[in-house]
C-alpha cells in the first residue's frame, strides 16, 4: 500500500507469512506485489507491480535472501497516493482464471483510495477512485477470488478512519468471517498475518463457518451471525 510509515513491518509480516508455509506440503503458491502512486510521478514506475510471480519455491531467508524473501526486501518505496483499483487488477491478473483451488488477494491499505482520478475528492473521500476500487474487487470476487483486506491507517489518517474501515469492510473484503481486519497497527501486522495464514491453510470454502487451527488440526464452527 501507500502507507510508508508501516513498510518495514509490512515486509516482516510478509516474511513471517512465508515462514509459516515453508515446511508445508504442498506449499501454497504465493506472489509478492506492492502498490502506490508516487507523487510526483516517477518515470517507468507503475502504480502497482508484481515483484515475484506465483511460485511454490519461496527461496531462502538466510544467509543471502533469495526468491520471495529477496523480492520482499526489494520493496523500498511506499509513499504517494493510493490506487486500490489498479492494485486489485494487477493482483487478479497474476492469478490464473482456470485455477481450481482457492485463490486469495491479501490487501494492506489505509482504505483511502485517491488515485488515478483524484479530481472529485473531498475530505476523506474520493468517490470515483473508491468506485474503481470496488469495481475491481467485485470483478475479482466474480472470478472466485477471495479478498482479505487489512486496514492499517497511516499517522495522518486519524480523522478518516471510520469511513476507511467501512469502505474496506463493506466494499472491498470478501463478506465472510476472517476476511477483514481493522485498525491494525504496524507492530501488529505479523500477528494479523499469522491469523490469515491459519485461515488460508484451513479454509473449507464454506461461507458461514469460522475456520481455525488447534494444535495442527483444522476446525470449522458455524457462525450464527453470518448471512448465507
PDB file of C-alpha atoms in Angstrom:
ATOM      1  CA  UNK A   1       0.000   0.000   0.000  1.00  0.00           C
ATOM      2  CA  UNK A   2       0.944   3.665   0.214  1.00  0.00           C
ATOM      3  CA  UNK A   3       1.376   3.821   3.979  1.00  0.00           C
ATOM      4  CA  UNK A   4       5.104   4.437   4.155  1.00  0.00           C
ATOM      5  CA  UNK A   5       5.396   4.551   7.953  1.00  0.00           C
ATOM      6  CA  UNK A   6       4.495   0.835   8.217  1.00  0.00           C
ATOM      7  CA  UNK A   7       6.521  -0.542   5.307  1.00  0.00           C
ATOM      8  CA  UNK A   8       9.159  -2.253   7.458  1.00  0.00           C
ATOM      9  CA  UNK A   9       6.504  -4.096   9.456  1.00  0.00           C
ATOM     10  CA  UNK A  10       4.619  -4.998   6.275  1.00  0.00           C
ATOM     11  CA  UNK A  11       7.785  -6.624   4.963  1.00  0.00           C
ATOM     12  CA  UNK A  12       8.321  -8.521   8.217  1.00  0.00           C
ATOM     13  CA  UNK A  13       4.702  -9.704   8.273  1.00  0.00           C
ATOM     14  CA  UNK A  14       5.007 -10.972   4.701  1.00  0.00           C
ATOM     15  CA  UNK A  15       8.169 -12.891   5.581  1.00  0.00           C
ATOM     16  CA  UNK A  16       6.508 -14.424   8.627  1.00  0.00           C
ATOM     17  CA  UNK A  17       3.620 -15.492   6.400  1.00  0.00           C
ATOM     18  CA  UNK A  18       6.086 -17.356   4.173  1.00  0.00           C
ATOM     19  CA  UNK A  19       7.820 -18.941   7.169  1.00  0.00           C
ATOM     20  CA  UNK A  20       4.552 -20.475   8.306  1.00  0.00           C
ATOM     21  CA  UNK A  21       4.137 -22.290   4.980  1.00  0.00           C
ATOM     22  CA  UNK A  22       7.822 -23.035   4.406  1.00  0.00           C
ATOM     23  CA  UNK A  23       7.655 -26.606   5.743  1.00  0.00           C
ATOM     24  CA  UNK A  24       4.187 -27.339   4.381  1.00  0.00           C
ATOM     25  CA  UNK A  25       3.458 -29.968   1.777  1.00  0.00           C
ATOM     26  CA  UNK A  26       2.208 -28.964  -0.629  1.00  0.00           C
ATOM     27  CA  UNK A  27       3.068 -25.327  -0.183  1.00  0.00           C
ATOM     28  CA  UNK A  28       0.521 -22.816  -1.432  1.00  0.00           C
ATOM     29  CA  UNK A  29       1.713 -20.736  -4.358  1.00  0.00           C
ATOM     30  CA  UNK A  30       2.455 -17.159  -3.357  1.00  0.00           C
ATOM     31  CA  UNK A  31       3.204 -13.999  -5.349  1.00  0.00           C
ATOM     32  CA  UNK A  32       4.546 -10.727  -3.953  1.00  0.00           C
ATOM     33  CA  UNK A  33       3.227  -7.345  -5.091  1.00  0.00           C
ATOM     34  CA  UNK A  34       3.056  -3.729  -3.963  1.00  0.00           C
ATOM     35  CA  UNK A  35       1.129  -0.619  -4.959  1.00  0.00           C
ATOM     36  CA  UNK A  36       1.212   3.122  -4.596  1.00  0.00           C
ATOM     37  CA  UNK A  37       1.078   6.059  -6.959  1.00  0.00           C
ATOM     38  CA  UNK A  38       4.291   8.049  -6.403  1.00  0.00           C
ATOM     39  CA  UNK A  39       3.959  11.810  -6.281  1.00  0.00           C
ATOM     40  CA  UNK A  40       5.443  13.369  -8.244  1.00  0.00           C
ATOM     41  CA  UNK A  41       5.201  10.531 -10.777  1.00  0.00           C
ATOM     42  CA  UNK A  42       8.383   8.502 -11.240  1.00  0.00           C
ATOM     43  CA  UNK A  43       9.290   7.517 -14.833  1.00  0.00           C
ATOM     44  CA  UNK A  44       8.833   3.825 -15.586  1.00  0.00           C
ATOM     45  CA  UNK A  45       7.459   3.164 -12.120  1.00  0.00           C
ATOM     46  CA  UNK A  46       3.953   1.648 -12.275  1.00  0.00           C
ATOM     47  CA  UNK A  47       1.322   2.378  -9.652  1.00  0.00           C
ATOM     48  CA  UNK A  48       1.179  -1.370  -8.877  1.00  0.00           C
ATOM     49  CA  UNK A  49       3.617  -4.156  -9.661  1.00  0.00           C
ATOM     50  CA  UNK A  50       4.318  -7.835  -9.081  1.00  0.00           C
ATOM     51  CA  UNK A  51       7.806  -8.247  -7.627  1.00  0.00           C
ATOM     52  CA  UNK A  52       7.758 -12.058  -7.770  1.00  0.00           C
ATOM     53  CA  UNK A  53       5.232 -14.213  -9.680  1.00  0.00           C
ATOM     54  CA  UNK A  54       3.240 -17.121  -8.254  1.00  0.00           C
ATOM     55  CA  UNK A  55       5.513 -19.908  -7.108  1.00  0.00           C
ATOM     56  CA  UNK A  56       5.814 -22.864  -4.712  1.00  0.00           C
ATOM     57  CA  UNK A  57       9.530 -22.079  -4.325  1.00  0.00           C
ATOM     58  CA  UNK A  58       9.847 -19.349  -1.714  1.00  0.00           C
ATOM     59  CA  UNK A  59      13.653 -19.269  -1.721  1.00  0.00           C
ATOM     60  CA  UNK A  60      15.645 -18.869   1.484  1.00  0.00           C
ATOM     61  CA  UNK A  61      15.841 -16.089   4.038  1.00  0.00           C
ATOM     62  CA  UNK A  62      19.426 -16.609   5.194  1.00  0.00           C
ATOM     63  CA  UNK A  63      22.312 -16.166   4.760  1.00  0.00           C
ATOM     64  CA  UNK A  64      21.519 -14.381   1.494  1.00  0.00           C
ATOM     65  CA  UNK A  65      17.795 -13.896   0.767  1.00  0.00           C
ATOM     66  CA  UNK A  66      16.586 -15.410  -2.497  1.00  0.00           C
ATOM     67  CA  UNK A  67      13.237 -15.897  -4.228  1.00  0.00           C
ATOM     68  CA  UNK A  68      10.236 -14.377  -2.472  1.00  0.00           C
ATOM     69  CA  UNK A  69      12.288 -13.288   0.530  1.00  0.00           C
ATOM     70  CA  UNK A  70      14.561 -11.278  -1.763  1.00  0.00           C
ATOM     71  CA  UNK A  71      11.541  -9.806  -3.553  1.00  0.00           C
ATOM     72  CA  UNK A  72      10.087  -8.600  -0.256  1.00  0.00           C
ATOM     73  CA  UNK A  73      13.368  -6.878   0.599  1.00  0.00           C
ATOM     74  CA  UNK A  74      13.281  -5.043  -2.740  1.00  0.00           C
ATOM     75  CA  UNK A  75      10.088  -3.181  -1.834  1.00  0.00           C
ATOM     76  CA  UNK A  76      11.596   0.041  -0.561  1.00  0.00           C
ATOM     77  CA  UNK A  77       9.177   2.750  -1.653  1.00  0.00           C
ATOM     78  CA  UNK A  78       5.698   3.189  -0.266  1.00  0.00           C
ATOM     79  CA  UNK A  79       4.838   6.878  -0.343  1.00  0.00           C
ATOM     80  CA  UNK A  80       2.313   8.677  -2.507  1.00  0.00           C
ATOM     81  CA  UNK A  81      -1.319   8.200  -3.459  1.00  0.00           C
ATOM     82  CA  UNK A  82      -3.464   5.078  -3.146  1.00  0.00           C
ATOM     83  CA  UNK A  83      -4.881   3.269  -6.178  1.00  0.00           C
ATOM     84  CA  UNK A  84      -6.734   0.251  -4.814  1.00  0.00           C
ATOM     85  CA  UNK A  85      -8.349  -0.435  -8.197  1.00  0.00           C
ATOM     86  CA  UNK A  86      -5.046  -0.978 -10.008  1.00  0.00           C
ATOM     87  CA  UNK A  87      -3.670  -2.938  -7.050  1.00  0.00           C
ATOM     88  CA  UNK A  88      -6.519  -5.445  -7.249  1.00  0.00           C
ATOM     89  CA  UNK A  89      -6.397  -5.621 -11.053  1.00  0.00           C
ATOM     90  CA  UNK A  90      -2.664  -6.352 -11.088  1.00  0.00           C
ATOM     91  CA  UNK A  91      -3.064  -8.986  -8.365  1.00  0.00           C
ATOM     92  CA  UNK A  92      -6.046 -10.553 -10.145  1.00  0.00           C
ATOM     93  CA  UNK A  93      -4.135 -10.776 -13.420  1.00  0.00           C
ATOM     94  CA  UNK A  94      -1.445 -12.780 -11.628  1.00  0.00           C
ATOM     95  CA  UNK A  95      -3.982 -15.455 -10.638  1.00  0.00           C
ATOM     96  CA  UNK A  96      -4.904 -17.959 -13.391  1.00  0.00           C
ATOM     97  CA  UNK A  97      -8.537 -17.706 -14.476  1.00  0.00           C
ATOM     98  CA  UNK A  98      -8.764 -21.509 -14.603  1.00  0.00           C
ATOM     99  CA  UNK A  99      -7.496 -22.028 -11.044  1.00  0.00           C
ATOM    100  CA  UNK A 100      -9.465 -24.828  -9.350  1.00  0.00           C
ATOM    101  CA  UNK A 101      -8.130 -24.310  -5.830  1.00  0.00           C
ATOM    102  CA  UNK A 102      -8.925 -21.401  -3.508  1.00  0.00           C
ATOM    103  CA  UNK A 103      -7.319 -18.095  -4.527  1.00  0.00           C
ATOM    104  CA  UNK A 104      -6.739 -15.095  -2.287  1.00  0.00           C
ATOM    105  CA  UNK A 105      -5.600 -11.496  -2.560  1.00  0.00           C
ATOM    106  CA  UNK A 106      -4.280 -10.079   0.718  1.00  0.00           C
ATOM    107  CA  UNK A 107      -4.576  -6.290   0.549  1.00  0.00           C
ATOM    108  CA  UNK A 108      -2.969  -3.981   3.120  1.00  0.00           C
ATOM    109  CA  UNK A 109      -4.103  -0.365   2.849  1.00  0.00           C
ATOM    110  CA  UNK A 110      -5.220   2.701   4.761  1.00  0.00           C
ATOM    111  CA  UNK A 111      -8.517   2.319   2.890  1.00  0.00           C
ATOM    112  CA  UNK A 112      -8.414   5.799   1.369  1.00  0.00           C
ATOM    113  CA  UNK A 113      -8.159   5.441  -2.444  1.00  0.00           C
ATOM    114  CA  UNK A 114      -7.334   8.771  -4.085  1.00  0.00           C
ATOM    115  CA  UNK A 115      -5.913   7.805  -7.485  1.00  0.00           C
ATOM    116  CA  UNK A 116      -6.000   7.617 -10.573  1.00  0.00           C
ATOM    117  CA  UNK A 117      -8.741  10.268 -10.917  1.00  0.00           C
ATOM    118  CA  UNK A 118      -8.205  12.437  -7.838  1.00  0.00           C
ATOM    119  CA  UNK A 119     -10.445  15.193  -9.234  1.00  0.00           C
ATOM    120  CA  UNK A 120     -13.638  14.805  -7.185  1.00  0.00           C
ATOM    121  CA  UNK A 121     -12.073  14.372  -3.756  1.00  0.00           C
ATOM    122  CA  UNK A 122     -13.465  15.934  -0.614  1.00  0.00           C
ATOM    123  CA  UNK A 123     -12.251  15.376   2.928  1.00  0.00           C
ATOM    124  CA  UNK A 124     -11.672  11.636   3.457  1.00  0.00           C
ATOM    125  CA  UNK A 125     -13.433  10.629   0.245  1.00  0.00           C
ATOM    126  CA  UNK A 126     -12.655  10.351  -3.472  1.00  0.00           C
ATOM    127  CA  UNK A 127     -15.877   8.833  -4.873  1.00  0.00           C
ATOM    128  CA  UNK A 128     -14.620   7.907  -8.351  1.00  0.00           C
ATOM    129  CA  UNK A 129     -11.424   6.289  -7.047  1.00  0.00           C
ATOM    130  CA  UNK A 130     -13.431   4.446  -4.409  1.00  0.00           C
ATOM    131  CA  UNK A 131     -15.780   3.121  -7.081  1.00  0.00           C
ATOM    132  CA  UNK A 132     -12.866   1.968  -9.249  1.00  0.00           C
ATOM    133  CA  UNK A 133     -11.550   0.015  -6.269  1.00  0.00           C
ATOM    134  CA  UNK A 134     -14.938  -1.539  -5.592  1.00  0.00           C
ATOM    135  CA  UNK A 135     -15.395  -2.457  -9.268  1.00  0.00           C
ATOM    136  CA  UNK A 136     -12.051  -4.266  -9.268  1.00  0.00           C
ATOM    137  CA  UNK A 137     -12.956  -6.060  -6.040  1.00  0.00           C
ATOM    138  CA  UNK A 138     -16.271  -7.203  -7.498  1.00  0.00           C
ATOM    139  CA  UNK A 139     -14.542  -8.451 -10.634  1.00  0.00           C
ATOM    140  CA  UNK A 140     -12.097 -10.485  -8.562  1.00  0.00           C
ATOM    141  CA  UNK A 141     -14.888 -11.980  -6.460  1.00  0.00           C
ATOM    142  CA  UNK A 142     -16.848 -12.857  -9.600  1.00  0.00           C
ATOM    143  CA  UNK A 143     -13.822 -14.911 -10.666  1.00  0.00           C
ATOM    144  CA  UNK A 144     -13.891 -16.783  -7.361  1.00  0.00           C
ATOM    145  CA  UNK A 145     -11.002 -14.873  -5.782  1.00  0.00           C
ATOM    146  CA  UNK A 146     -11.410 -14.025  -2.104  1.00  0.00           C
ATOM    147  CA  UNK A 147     -10.064 -10.686  -0.856  1.00  0.00           C
ATOM    148  CA  UNK A 148      -8.597 -10.480   2.629  1.00  0.00           C
ATOM    149  CA  UNK A 149      -8.491  -6.778   3.484  1.00  0.00           C
ATOM    150  CA  UNK A 150      -6.211  -5.440   6.232  1.00  0.00           C
ATOM    151  CA  UNK A 151      -6.941  -1.849   7.227  1.00  0.00           C
ATOM    152  CA  UNK A 152      -3.746  -0.270   8.594  1.00  0.00           C
ATOM    153  CA  UNK A 153      -4.129   3.502   8.935  1.00  0.00           C
ATOM    154  CA  UNK A 154      -1.237   5.894   8.489  1.00  0.00           C
ATOM    155  CA  UNK A 155      -0.216   8.511  11.022  1.00  0.00           C
ATOM    156  CA  UNK A 156      -2.121  11.262   9.201  1.00  0.00           C
ATOM    157  CA  UNK A 157      -5.359   9.308   8.680  1.00  0.00           C
ATOM    158  CA  UNK A 158      -6.940   9.753  12.115  1.00  0.00           C
ATOM    159  CA  UNK A 159      -9.997  11.771  11.076  1.00  0.00           C
ATOM    160  CA  UNK A 160     -10.735   9.463   8.137  1.00  0.00           C
ATOM    161  CA  UNK A 161     -10.526   6.091   9.877  1.00  0.00           C
ATOM    162  CA  UNK A 162     -14.283   5.333  10.290  1.00  0.00           C
ATOM    163  CA  UNK A 163     -15.017   5.844   6.595  1.00  0.00           C
ATOM    164  CA  UNK A 164     -11.919   3.900   5.554  1.00  0.00           C
ATOM    165  CA  UNK A 165     -12.942   0.964   7.754  1.00  0.00           C
ATOM    166  CA  UNK A 166     -16.453   0.935   6.282  1.00  0.00           C
ATOM    167  CA  UNK A 167     -15.078   1.120   2.727  1.00  0.00           C
ATOM    168  CA  UNK A 168     -12.648  -1.774   3.075  1.00  0.00           C
ATOM    169  CA  UNK A 169     -15.073  -3.902   5.108  1.00  0.00           C
ATOM    170  CA  UNK A 170     -18.211  -3.382   3.021  1.00  0.00           C
ATOM    171  CA  UNK A 171     -16.915  -2.700  -0.486  1.00  0.00           C
ATOM    172  CA  UNK A 172     -13.542  -4.475  -0.777  1.00  0.00           C
ATOM    173  CA  UNK A 173     -13.261  -7.503   1.515  1.00  0.00           C
ATOM    174  CA  UNK A 174     -14.986 -10.825   0.916  1.00  0.00           C
ATOM    175  CA  UNK A 175     -18.106 -10.880   3.083  1.00  0.00           C
ATOM    176  CA  UNK A 176     -17.248 -13.806   5.366  1.00  0.00           C
ATOM    177  CA  UNK A 177     -15.710 -14.222   8.832  1.00  0.00           C
ATOM    178  CA  UNK A 178     -11.967 -13.626   8.977  1.00  0.00           C
ATOM    179  CA  UNK A 179     -11.635 -11.674   5.722  1.00  0.00           C
ATOM    180  CA  UNK A 180     -11.408  -8.167   7.224  1.00  0.00           C
ATOM    181  CA  UNK A 181      -9.101  -6.716   9.877  1.00  0.00           C
ATOM    182  CA  UNK A 182      -9.390  -3.112  11.027  1.00  0.00           C
ATOM    183  CA  UNK A 183      -7.138  -0.573  12.732  1.00  0.00           C
ATOM    184  CA  UNK A 184      -4.132  -2.902  12.599  1.00  0.00           C
ATOM    185  CA  UNK A 185      -1.125  -1.041  13.979  1.00  0.00           C
ATOM    186  CA  UNK A 186       2.167  -1.687  12.151  1.00  0.00           C
ATOM    187  CA  UNK A 187       3.543  -3.660  15.086  1.00  0.00           C
ATOM    188  CA  UNK A 188       0.534  -5.983  14.998  1.00  0.00           C
ATOM    189  CA  UNK A 189       0.801  -6.860  11.310  1.00  0.00           C
ATOM    190  CA  UNK A 190       2.828 -10.083  11.921  1.00  0.00           C
ATOM    191  CA  UNK A 191       0.190 -11.310  14.375  1.00  0.00           C
ATOM    192  CA  UNK A 192      -2.581 -10.481  11.901  1.00  0.00           C
ATOM    193  CA  UNK A 193      -0.751 -12.327   9.135  1.00  0.00           C
ATOM    194  CA  UNK A 194      -0.423 -15.354  11.434  1.00  0.00           C
ATOM    195  CA  UNK A 195      -4.217 -15.360  11.756  1.00  0.00           C
ATOM    196  CA  UNK A 196      -4.586 -15.030   7.989  1.00  0.00           C
ATOM    197  CA  UNK A 197      -2.161 -17.926   7.434  1.00  0.00           C
ATOM    198  CA  UNK A 198      -4.398 -20.111   9.599  1.00  0.00           C
ATOM    199  CA  UNK A 199      -7.448 -19.021   7.620  1.00  0.00           C
ATOM    200  CA  UNK A 200      -5.791 -19.809   4.299  1.00  0.00           C
ATOM    201  CA  UNK A 201      -4.484 -23.178   5.477  1.00  0.00           C
ATOM    202  CA  UNK A 202      -7.800 -24.283   6.997  1.00  0.00           C
ATOM    203  CA  UNK A 203     -10.336 -22.665   4.662  1.00  0.00           C
ATOM    204  CA  UNK A 204     -13.134 -25.180   3.988  1.00  0.00           C
ATOM    205  CA  UNK A 205     -14.618 -22.798   1.361  1.00  0.00           C
ATOM    206  CA  UNK A 206     -17.941 -22.770   3.247  1.00  0.00           C
ATOM    207  CA  UNK A 207     -19.064 -19.161   3.621  1.00  0.00           C
ATOM    208  CA  UNK A 208     -20.641 -19.234   7.087  1.00  0.00           C
ATOM    209  CA  UNK A 209     -18.060 -21.186   9.055  1.00  0.00           C
ATOM    210  CA  UNK A 210     -15.260 -19.821  11.198  1.00  0.00           C
ATOM    211  CA  UNK A 211     -12.094 -21.691  10.284  1.00  0.00           C
ATOM    212  CA  UNK A 212      -9.396 -22.191  12.909  1.00  0.00           C
ATOM    213  CA  UNK A 213      -6.356 -24.330  13.633  1.00  0.00           C
ATOM    214  CA  UNK A 214      -5.918 -26.018  17.021  1.00  0.00           C
ATOM    215  CA  UNK A 215      -2.670 -27.939  17.555  1.00  0.00           C
ATOM    216  CA  UNK A 216      -2.364 -28.522  13.839  1.00  0.00           C
ATOM    217  CA  UNK A 217      -5.976 -29.667  13.378  1.00  0.00           C
ATOM    218  CA  UNK A 218      -8.415 -27.547  11.361  1.00  0.00           C
ATOM    219  CA  UNK A 219     -11.791 -26.828  12.950  1.00  0.00           C
ATOM    220  CA  UNK A 220     -14.882 -25.297  11.354  1.00  0.00           C
ATOM    221  CA  UNK A 221     -17.563 -23.653  13.526  1.00  0.00           C
ATOM    222  CA  UNK A 222     -20.853 -22.330  12.169  1.00  0.00           C
ATOM    223  CA  UNK A 223     -21.063 -18.549  12.534  1.00  0.00           C
ATOM    224  CA  UNK A 224     -24.654 -17.770  13.665  1.00  0.00           C
ATOM    225  CA  UNK A 225     -24.340 -14.106  12.623  1.00  0.00           C
ATOM    226  CA  UNK A 226     -23.365 -14.908   9.029  1.00  0.00           C
ATOM    227  CA  UNK A 227     -25.915 -14.458   6.246  1.00  0.00           C
ATOM    228  CA  UNK A 228     -25.533 -17.176   3.549  1.00  0.00           C
TER     229      UNK A 228
END
